[in-house]
Amino acid sequence: MIELIPAIDLIDGKCVRLTKGEYDSKKIYNEDPVAQAQEFERIGFKRLHVVDLDGAKSKHIVNDAVLRAITEATNLTVDFGGGIKTETDIEKAFDAGAAMVTLGSIAVTNPDLCSKWIAAYGSEKIILGADVRNGKISINGWKEDSEEELIPFLKKYVDMGVKNVLCTEISKDGTLAGPATELYKQLMAEYPHLHLIASGGVSCNEDITNLDAAGIPAVVFGKAYYEGRIRINELGIN
């Protein structure tokens, strides 16, 4: 069964969703992200994906206090990303209770530092964030496109020992238009041992079922849940 990972995206300490990463498309779904995390735990989810959108934009962690509040109030396994650029940032994230961190922009701009972190913390605690737009990796809250192409980018980090990859197709994110299943199938064919987390575009249970049937190990979803499009009782959560 595909791993189900609900998402909480943070701006100003509130639970929000964007469309295609555009900050002016922000919609607040819950003013209390801790309460939202507790609701996910009550439903039966074991894992939570938390994104510090303020941090991604500011290029340093901003919402670590919210992360700490979530990890102290729940037993969820929380992965955290957004704004991790320095040793101080990554230490803040782990100190605030993150079980794993997602390295996105820094993986493009400073692969040597990321290699050091993979060695220091272990590959099981690192998720490579591969946010894709027009085949290229985007950085800094999706405000900039790099020259890194997806497959060579992944190969570089697979060779470093990375096993967890969160791949977001930006054109799909927050659109409820369905995930980039063919892209994920291509990545799994290239790297069948990756724990690939599909992100972006999930609109309903059928999208999750289709990803599962395609052999995708995990999926992140947010807007579809918040908009009431996910039939929780049919997800097979224990």
PDB file of C-alpha atoms in Angstrom:
ATOM      1  CA  MET A   1       0.000   0.000   0.000  1.00  0.00           C
ATOM      2  CA  ILE A   2       1.249   3.462  -0.897  1.00  0.00           C
ATOM      3  CA  GLU A   3       2.413   5.564   2.062  1.00  0.00           C
ATOM      4  CA  LEU A   4      -0.066   8.381   2.714  1.00  0.00           C
ATOM      5  CA  ILE A   5       1.428  11.690   3.857  1.00  0.00           C
ATOM      6  CA  PRO A   6      -0.798  14.707   4.536  1.00  0.00           C
ATOM      7  CA  ALA A   7       0.836  18.122   4.294  1.00  0.00           C
ATOM      8  CA  ILE A   8       0.865  21.294   6.332  1.00  0.00           C
ATOM      9  CA  ASP A   9       2.318  24.345   4.586  1.00  0.00           C
ATOM     10  CA  LEU A  10       3.121  27.256   6.878  1.00  0.00           C
ATOM     11  CA  ILE A  11       2.907  31.009   6.297  1.00  0.00           C
ATOM     12  CA  ASP A  12       2.796  33.335   9.316  1.00  0.00           C
ATOM     13  CA  GLY A  13       2.338  30.269  11.530  1.00  0.00           C
ATOM     14  CA  LYS A  14      -0.898  29.299   9.762  1.00  0.00           C
ATOM     15  CA  CYS A  15      -1.838  26.263   7.701  1.00  0.00           C
ATOM     16  CA  VAL A  16      -2.187  27.374   4.073  1.00  0.00           C
ATOM     17  CA  ARG A  17      -2.140  26.119   0.503  1.00  0.00           C
ATOM     18  CA  LEU A  18      -0.808  27.819  -2.599  1.00  0.00           C
ATOM     19  CA  THR A  19      -1.491  27.174  -6.276  1.00  0.00           C
ATOM     20  CA  LYS A  20       1.609  26.435  -8.371  1.00  0.00           C
ATOM     21  CA  GLY A  21       3.725  27.938  -5.606  1.00  0.00           C
ATOM     22  CA  GLU A  22       2.360  31.444  -6.069  1.00  0.00           C
ATOM     23  CA  TYR A  23       2.367  33.201  -2.714  1.00  0.00           C
ATOM     24  CA  ASP A  24      -0.419  35.597  -3.706  1.00  0.00           C
ATOM     25  CA  SER A  25      -2.687  32.568  -4.237  1.00  0.00           C
ATOM     26  CA  LYS A  26      -2.500  31.770  -0.504  1.00  0.00           C
ATOM     27  CA  LYS A  27      -5.611  30.308   1.108  1.00  0.00           C
ATOM     28  CA  ILE A  28      -5.704  29.760   4.872  1.00  0.00           C
ATOM     29  CA  TYR A  29      -7.271  26.443   5.888  1.00  0.00           C
ATOM     30  CA  ASN A  30      -6.489  26.402   9.589  1.00  0.00           C
ATOM     31  CA  GLU A  31      -5.099  29.111  11.839  1.00  0.00           C
ATOM     32  CA  ASP A  32      -3.825  26.437  14.209  1.00  0.00           C
ATOM     33  CA  PRO A  33      -1.418  23.987  12.524  1.00  0.00           C
ATOM     34  CA  VAL A  34      -0.942  22.065  15.776  1.00  0.00           C
ATOM     35  CA  ALA A  35      -4.660  21.349  15.937  1.00  0.00           C
ATOM     36  CA  GLN A  36      -4.529  20.314  12.286  1.00  0.00           C
ATOM     37  CA  ALA A  37      -1.645  17.932  12.973  1.00  0.00           C
ATOM     38  CA  GLN A  38      -3.551  16.451  15.907  1.00  0.00           C
ATOM     39  CA  GLU A  39      -6.543  15.934  13.626  1.00  0.00           C
ATOM     40  CA  PHE A  40      -4.367  14.045  11.135  1.00  0.00           C
ATOM     41  CA  GLU A  41      -3.101  11.857  13.979  1.00  0.00           C
ATOM     42  CA  ARG A  42      -6.636  11.246  15.257  1.00  0.00           C
ATOM     43  CA  ILE A  43      -7.685  10.089  11.782  1.00  0.00           C
ATOM     44  CA  GLY A  44      -4.872   7.552  11.836  1.00  0.00           C
ATOM     45  CA  PHE A  45      -2.093   9.047   9.725  1.00  0.00           C
ATOM     46  CA  LYS A  46       1.413   8.245  10.978  1.00  0.00           C
ATOM     47  CA  ARG A  47       3.429  10.679   8.910  1.00  0.00           C
ATOM     48  CA  LEU A  48       3.255  14.442   8.263  1.00  0.00           C
ATOM     49  CA  HIS A  49       4.961  16.646   5.683  1.00  0.00           C
ATOM     50  CA  VAL A  50       5.564  20.198   6.960  1.00  0.00           C
ATOM     51  CA  VAL A  51       6.783  22.983   4.676  1.00  0.00           C
ATOM     52  CA  ASP A  52       8.044  26.321   5.960  1.00  0.00           C
ATOM     53  CA  LEU A  53       6.973  28.559   3.071  1.00  0.00           C
ATOM     54  CA  ASP A  54       8.190  31.644   4.936  1.00  0.00           C
ATOM     55  CA  GLY A  55      11.533  29.898   5.284  1.00  0.00           C
ATOM     56  CA  ALA A  56      11.707  28.958   1.620  1.00  0.00           C
ATOM     57  CA  LYS A  57      11.103  32.579   0.663  1.00  0.00           C
ATOM     58  CA  SER A  58      13.439  34.040   3.318  1.00  0.00           C
ATOM     59  CA  LYS A  59      16.224  31.470   2.686  1.00  0.00           C
ATOM     60  CA  HIS A  60      16.399  30.439   6.339  1.00  0.00           C
ATOM     61  CA  ILE A  61      14.101  28.559   8.719  1.00  0.00           C
ATOM     62  CA  VAL A  62      11.304  30.736  10.104  1.00  0.00           C
ATOM     63  CA  ASN A  63       8.663  28.400  11.532  1.00  0.00           C
ATOM     64  CA  ASP A  64      10.774  26.097  13.690  1.00  0.00           C
ATOM     65  CA  ALA A  65       8.687  27.000  16.753  1.00  0.00           C
ATOM     66  CA  VAL A  66       5.575  25.705  14.981  1.00  0.00           C
ATOM     67  CA  LEU A  67       7.453  22.540  14.031  1.00  0.00           C
ATOM     68  CA  ARG A  68       8.429  22.035  17.668  1.00  0.00           C
ATOM     69  CA  ALA A  69       4.841  22.581  18.821  1.00  0.00           C
ATOM     70  CA  ILE A  70       3.610  19.943  16.352  1.00  0.00           C
ATOM     71  CA  THR A  71       6.209  17.344  17.291  1.00  0.00           C
ATOM     72  CA  GLU A  72       5.611  17.916  21.009  1.00  0.00           C
ATOM     73  CA  ALA A  73       1.832  17.653  20.644  1.00  0.00           C
ATOM     74  CA  THR A  74       1.730  14.522  18.426  1.00  0.00           C
ATOM     75  CA  ASN A  75       3.516  11.226  17.804  1.00  0.00           C
ATOM     76  CA  LEU A  76       3.560  11.811  14.049  1.00  0.00           C
ATOM     77  CA  THR A  77       6.752  11.185  12.105  1.00  0.00           C
ATOM     78  CA  VAL A  78       7.348  14.678  10.734  1.00  0.00           C
ATOM     79  CA  ASP A  79       9.505  15.557   7.774  1.00  0.00           C
ATOM     80  CA  PHE A  80      10.306  19.246   7.437  1.00  0.00           C
ATOM     81  CA  GLY A  81      11.532  21.430   4.606  1.00  0.00           C
ATOM     82  CA  GLY A  82      11.777  25.053   3.565  1.00  0.00           C
ATOM     83  CA  GLY A  83      14.683  27.409   4.168  1.00  0.00           C
ATOM     84  CA  ILE A  84      17.309  24.875   5.210  1.00  0.00           C
ATOM     85  CA  LYS A  85      20.502  26.504   3.957  1.00  0.00           C
ATOM     86  CA  THR A  86      23.045  26.289   6.774  1.00  0.00           C
ATOM     87  CA  GLU A  87      24.252  24.053   9.589  1.00  0.00           C
ATOM     88  CA  THR A  88      22.241  26.237  11.958  1.00  0.00           C
ATOM     89  CA  ASP A  89      19.067  25.615   9.945  1.00  0.00           C
ATOM     90  CA  ILE A  90      19.411  21.843   9.786  1.00  0.00           C
ATOM     91  CA  GLU A  91      20.254  21.648  13.477  1.00  0.00           C
ATOM     92  CA  LYS A  92      17.203  23.815  14.272  1.00  0.00           C
ATOM     93  CA  ALA A  93      14.969  21.444  12.320  1.00  0.00           C
ATOM     94  CA  PHE A  94      16.233  18.312  14.027  1.00  0.00           C
ATOM     95  CA  ASP A  95      16.272  20.009  17.429  1.00  0.00           C
ATOM     96  CA  ALA A  96      12.608  20.985  16.912  1.00  0.00           C
ATOM     97  CA  GLY A  97      11.709  17.337  16.420  1.00  0.00           C
ATOM     98  CA  ALA A  98      11.895  16.712  12.677  1.00  0.00           C
ATOM     99  CA  ALA A  99      12.542  13.036  11.934  1.00  0.00           C
ATOM    100  CA  MET A 100      13.702  13.931   8.430  1.00  0.00           C
ATOM    101  CA  VAL A 101      14.547  17.100   6.546  1.00  0.00           C
ATOM    102  CA  THR A 102      13.975  17.951   2.911  1.00  0.00           C
ATOM    103  CA  LEU A 103      16.892  19.565   1.111  1.00  0.00           C
ATOM    104  CA  GLY A 104      15.776  21.416  -2.003  1.00  0.00           C
ATOM    105  CA  SER A 105      17.446  24.671  -3.033  1.00  0.00           C
ATOM    106  CA  ILE A 106      20.624  23.921  -1.088  1.00  0.00           C
ATOM    107  CA  ALA A 107      20.957  20.642  -2.989  1.00  0.00           C
ATOM    108  CA  VAL A 108      21.283  22.708  -6.161  1.00  0.00           C
ATOM    109  CA  THR A 109      23.451  25.541  -4.877  1.00  0.00           C
ATOM    110  CA  ASN A 110      25.750  23.633  -2.509  1.00  0.00           C
ATOM    111  CA  PRO A 111      25.989  19.887  -3.234  1.00  0.00           C
ATOM    112  CA  ASP A 112      29.223  19.615  -1.233  1.00  0.00           C
ATOM    113  CA  LEU A 113      27.442  20.757   1.932  1.00  0.00           C
ATOM    114  CA  CYS A 114      24.555  18.375   1.248  1.00  0.00           C
ATOM    115  CA  SER A 115      27.013  15.519   0.779  1.00  0.00           C
ATOM    116  CA  LYS A 116      28.482  16.384   4.174  1.00  0.00           C
ATOM    117  CA  TRP A 117      25.032  16.354   5.790  1.00  0.00           C
ATOM    118  CA  ILE A 118      24.133  13.010   4.186  1.00  0.00           C
ATOM    119  CA  ALA A 119      27.295  11.538   5.676  1.00  0.00           C
ATOM    120  CA  ALA A 120      26.793  13.209   9.068  1.00  0.00           C
ATOM    121  CA  TYR A 121      23.092  12.556   9.641  1.00  0.00           C
ATOM    122  CA  GLY A 122      22.561   9.450   7.509  1.00  0.00           C
ATOM    123  CA  SER A 123      20.648   9.058   4.269  1.00  0.00           C
ATOM    124  CA  GLU A 124      17.544   7.853   6.127  1.00  0.00           C
ATOM    125  CA  LYS A 125      17.154  11.331   7.661  1.00  0.00           C
ATOM    126  CA  ILE A 126      17.555  13.234   4.391  1.00  0.00           C
ATOM    127  CA  ILE A 127      14.919  13.725   1.691  1.00  0.00           C
ATOM    128  CA  LEU A 128      16.026  15.198  -1.610  1.00  0.00           C
ATOM    129  CA  GLY A 129      13.521  17.802  -2.746  1.00  0.00           C
ATOM    130  CA  ALA A 130      13.213  17.755  -6.534  1.00  0.00           C
ATOM    131  CA  ASP A 131      10.788  20.529  -7.475  1.00  0.00           C
ATOM    132  CA  VAL A 132      10.395  20.456 -11.237  1.00  0.00           C
ATOM    133  CA  ARG A 133       9.211  23.059 -13.721  1.00  0.00           C
ATOM    134  CA  ASN A 134       9.690  22.498 -17.465  1.00  0.00           C
ATOM    135  CA  GLY A 135      12.139  19.706 -16.721  1.00  0.00           C
ATOM    136  CA  LYS A 136      14.413  21.899 -14.587  1.00  0.00           C
ATOM    137  CA  ILE A 137      14.787  22.058 -10.811  1.00  0.00           C
ATOM    138  CA  SER A 138      13.305  25.193  -9.221  1.00  0.00           C
ATOM    139  CA  ILE A 139      14.689  26.787  -6.057  1.00  0.00           C
ATOM    140  CA  ASN A 140      14.018  29.389  -3.348  1.00  0.00           C
ATOM    141  CA  GLY A 141      10.313  28.823  -2.897  1.00  0.00           C
ATOM    142  CA  TRP A 142       9.976  28.081  -6.615  1.00  0.00           C
ATOM    143  CA  LYS A 143      10.828  31.687  -7.412  1.00  0.00           C
ATOM    144  CA  GLU A 144      13.895  30.768  -9.480  1.00  0.00           C
ATOM    145  CA  ASP A 145      14.606  28.068 -12.059  1.00  0.00           C
ATOM    146  CA  SER A 146      18.037  26.474 -12.007  1.00  0.00           C
ATOM    147  CA  GLU A 147      19.881  24.893 -14.906  1.00  0.00           C
ATOM    148  CA  GLU A 148      19.760  21.475 -13.210  1.00  0.00           C
ATOM    149  CA  GLU A 149      17.817  18.867 -15.181  1.00  0.00           C
ATOM    150  CA  LEU A 150      15.852  16.332 -13.163  1.00  0.00           C
ATOM    151  CA  ILE A 151      17.456  12.993 -14.044  1.00  0.00           C
ATOM    152  CA  PRO A 152      21.117  14.112 -13.780  1.00  0.00           C
ATOM    153  CA  PHE A 153      20.223  15.923 -10.546  1.00  0.00           C
ATOM    154  CA  LEU A 154      18.761  12.734  -9.087  1.00  0.00           C
ATOM    155  CA  LYS A 155      21.699  10.622 -10.278  1.00  0.00           C
ATOM    156  CA  LYS A 156      24.173  12.872  -8.492  1.00  0.00           C
ATOM    157  CA  TYR A 157      22.382  12.373  -5.179  1.00  0.00           C
ATOM    158  CA  VAL A 158      21.580   8.693  -5.649  1.00  0.00           C
ATOM    159  CA  ASP A 159      25.318   8.235  -6.103  1.00  0.00           C
ATOM    160  CA  MET A 160      25.782  10.005  -2.739  1.00  0.00           C
ATOM    161  CA  GLY A 161      23.456   7.486  -1.094  1.00  0.00           C
ATOM    162  CA  VAL A 162      20.145   9.346  -1.076  1.00  0.00           C
ATOM    163  CA  LYS A 163      17.179   6.972  -0.911  1.00  0.00           C
ATOM    164  CA  ASN A 164      14.271   9.365  -0.261  1.00  0.00           C
ATOM    165  CA  VAL A 165      13.123  11.784  -2.960  1.00  0.00           C
ATOM    166  CA  LEU A 166      10.177  14.170  -2.824  1.00  0.00           C
ATOM    167  CA  CYS A 167       9.316  15.137  -6.404  1.00  0.00           C
ATOM    168  CA  THR A 168       6.854  17.958  -6.985  1.00  0.00           C
ATOM    169  CA  GLU A 169       5.644  18.835 -10.462  1.00  0.00           C
ATOM    170  CA  ILE A 170       5.098  22.555  -9.902  1.00  0.00           C
ATOM    171  CA  SER A 171       2.609  22.987 -12.730  1.00  0.00           C
ATOM    172  CA  LYS A 172       0.359  20.502 -10.910  1.00  0.00           C
ATOM    173  CA  ASP A 173       0.790  21.699  -7.336  1.00  0.00           C
ATOM    174  CA  GLY A 174      -2.400  22.988  -5.737  1.00  0.00           C
ATOM    175  CA  THR A 175      -4.348  22.665  -8.986  1.00  0.00           C
ATOM    176  CA  LEU A 176      -6.322  19.491  -8.184  1.00  0.00           C
ATOM    177  CA  ALA A 177      -5.612  18.522 -11.797  1.00  0.00           C
ATOM    178  CA  GLY A 178      -4.170  15.082 -11.060  1.00  0.00           C
ATOM    179  CA  PRO A 179      -0.552  14.100 -10.331  1.00  0.00           C
ATOM    180  CA  ALA A 180       2.286  13.729 -12.837  1.00  0.00           C
ATOM    181  CA  THR A 181       2.012   9.943 -12.758  1.00  0.00           C
ATOM    182  CA  GLU A 182       3.932   9.350 -15.982  1.00  0.00           C
ATOM    183  CA  LEU A 183       6.868  11.387 -14.661  1.00  0.00           C
ATOM    184  CA  TYR A 184       6.917   9.358 -11.444  1.00  0.00           C
ATOM    185  CA  LYS A 185       6.762   6.086 -13.380  1.00  0.00           C
ATOM    186  CA  GLN A 186       9.750   7.250 -15.427  1.00  0.00           C
ATOM    187  CA  LEU A 187      11.709   8.029 -12.260  1.00  0.00           C
ATOM    188  CA  MET A 188      10.852   4.662 -10.696  1.00  0.00           C
ATOM    189  CA  ALA A 189      11.930   2.870 -13.894  1.00  0.00           C
ATOM    190  CA  GLU A 190      15.243   4.728 -13.716  1.00  0.00           C
ATOM    191  CA  TYR A 191      15.710   4.242  -9.954  1.00  0.00           C
ATOM    192  CA  PRO A 192      13.481   1.352  -8.780  1.00  0.00           C
ATOM    193  CA  HIS A 193      14.926   1.321  -5.251  1.00  0.00           C
ATOM    194  CA  LEU A 194      14.093   4.954  -4.463  1.00  0.00           C
ATOM    195  CA  HIS A 195      11.492   5.801  -1.859  1.00  0.00           C
ATOM    196  CA  LEU A 196       9.831   8.273  -4.208  1.00  0.00           C
ATOM    197  CA  ILE A 197       7.232  10.611  -2.722  1.00  0.00           C
ATOM    198  CA  ALA A 198       4.854  11.970  -5.362  1.00  0.00           C
ATOM    199  CA  SER A 199       3.702  15.528  -4.726  1.00  0.00           C
ATOM    200  CA  GLY A 200       1.414  17.902  -6.559  1.00  0.00           C
ATOM    201  CA  GLY A 201      -1.995  17.695  -8.176  1.00  0.00           C
ATOM    202  CA  VAL A 202      -3.704  14.968  -6.140  1.00  0.00           C
ATOM    203  CA  SER A 203      -7.431  15.644  -6.411  1.00  0.00           C
ATOM    204  CA  CYS A 204      -9.209  12.531  -5.154  1.00  0.00           C
ATOM    205  CA  ASN A 205      -8.899   8.955  -3.914  1.00  0.00           C
ATOM    206  CA  GLU A 206      -8.632   7.662  -7.456  1.00  0.00           C
ATOM    207  CA  ASP A 207      -5.428   9.644  -8.008  1.00  0.00           C
ATOM    208  CA  ILE A 208      -3.912   7.945  -4.965  1.00  0.00           C
ATOM    209  CA  THR A 209      -5.120   4.531  -6.159  1.00  0.00           C
ATOM    210  CA  ASN A 210      -3.574   5.120  -9.580  1.00  0.00           C
ATOM    211  CA  LEU A 211      -0.232   6.123  -8.070  1.00  0.00           C
ATOM    212  CA  ASP A 212      -0.333   2.996  -5.920  1.00  0.00           C
ATOM    213  CA  ALA A 213      -1.085   0.833  -8.966  1.00  0.00           C
ATOM    214  CA  ALA A 214       1.845   2.459 -10.773  1.00  0.00           C
ATOM    215  CA  GLY A 215       4.175   1.340  -7.989  1.00  0.00           C
ATOM    216  CA  ILE A 216       4.848   4.776  -6.506  1.00  0.00           C
ATOM    217  CA  PRO A 217       5.939   4.248  -2.879  1.00  0.00           C
ATOM    218  CA  ALA A 218       4.450   7.368  -1.263  1.00  0.00           C
ATOM    219  CA  VAL A 219       2.249  10.391  -1.909  1.00  0.00           C
ATOM    220  CA  VAL A 220       1.853  13.811  -0.303  1.00  0.00           C
ATOM    221  CA  PHE A 221      -1.496  15.542  -0.498  1.00  0.00           C
ATOM    222  CA  GLY A 222      -2.883  18.737   0.947  1.00  0.00           C
ATOM    223  CA  LYS A 223      -5.456  20.746  -0.928  1.00  0.00           C
ATOM    224  CA  ALA A 224      -7.575  17.736  -1.873  1.00  0.00           C
ATOM    225  CA  TYR A 225      -7.904  16.906   1.815  1.00  0.00           C
ATOM    226  CA  TYR A 226      -8.633  20.469   2.891  1.00  0.00           C
ATOM    227  CA  GLU A 227     -11.221  20.899   0.136  1.00  0.00           C
ATOM    228  CA  GLY A 228     -13.039  17.724   1.216  1.00  0.00           C
ATOM    229  CA  ARG A 229     -12.219  15.768  -1.931  1.00  0.00           C
ATOM    230  CA  ILE A 230     -10.517  12.860  -0.145  1.00  0.00           C
ATOM    231  CA  ARG A 231     -12.794  10.116   1.192  1.00  0.00           C
ATOM    232  CA  ILE A 232     -10.824   9.340   4.331  1.00  0.00           C
ATOM    233  CA  ASN A 233     -12.847   6.247   5.240  1.00  0.00           C
ATOM    234  CA  GLU A 234     -11.790   4.614   1.953  1.00  0.00           C
ATOM    235  CA  LEU A 235      -8.051   5.148   2.350  1.00  0.00           C
ATOM    236  CA  GLY A 236      -7.494   2.025   4.432  1.00  0.00           C
ATOM    237  CA  ILE A 237      -5.895   3.868   7.344  1.00  0.00           C
ATOM    238  CA  ASN A 238      -5.598   1.774  10.490  1.00  0.00           C
TER     239      ASN A 238
END
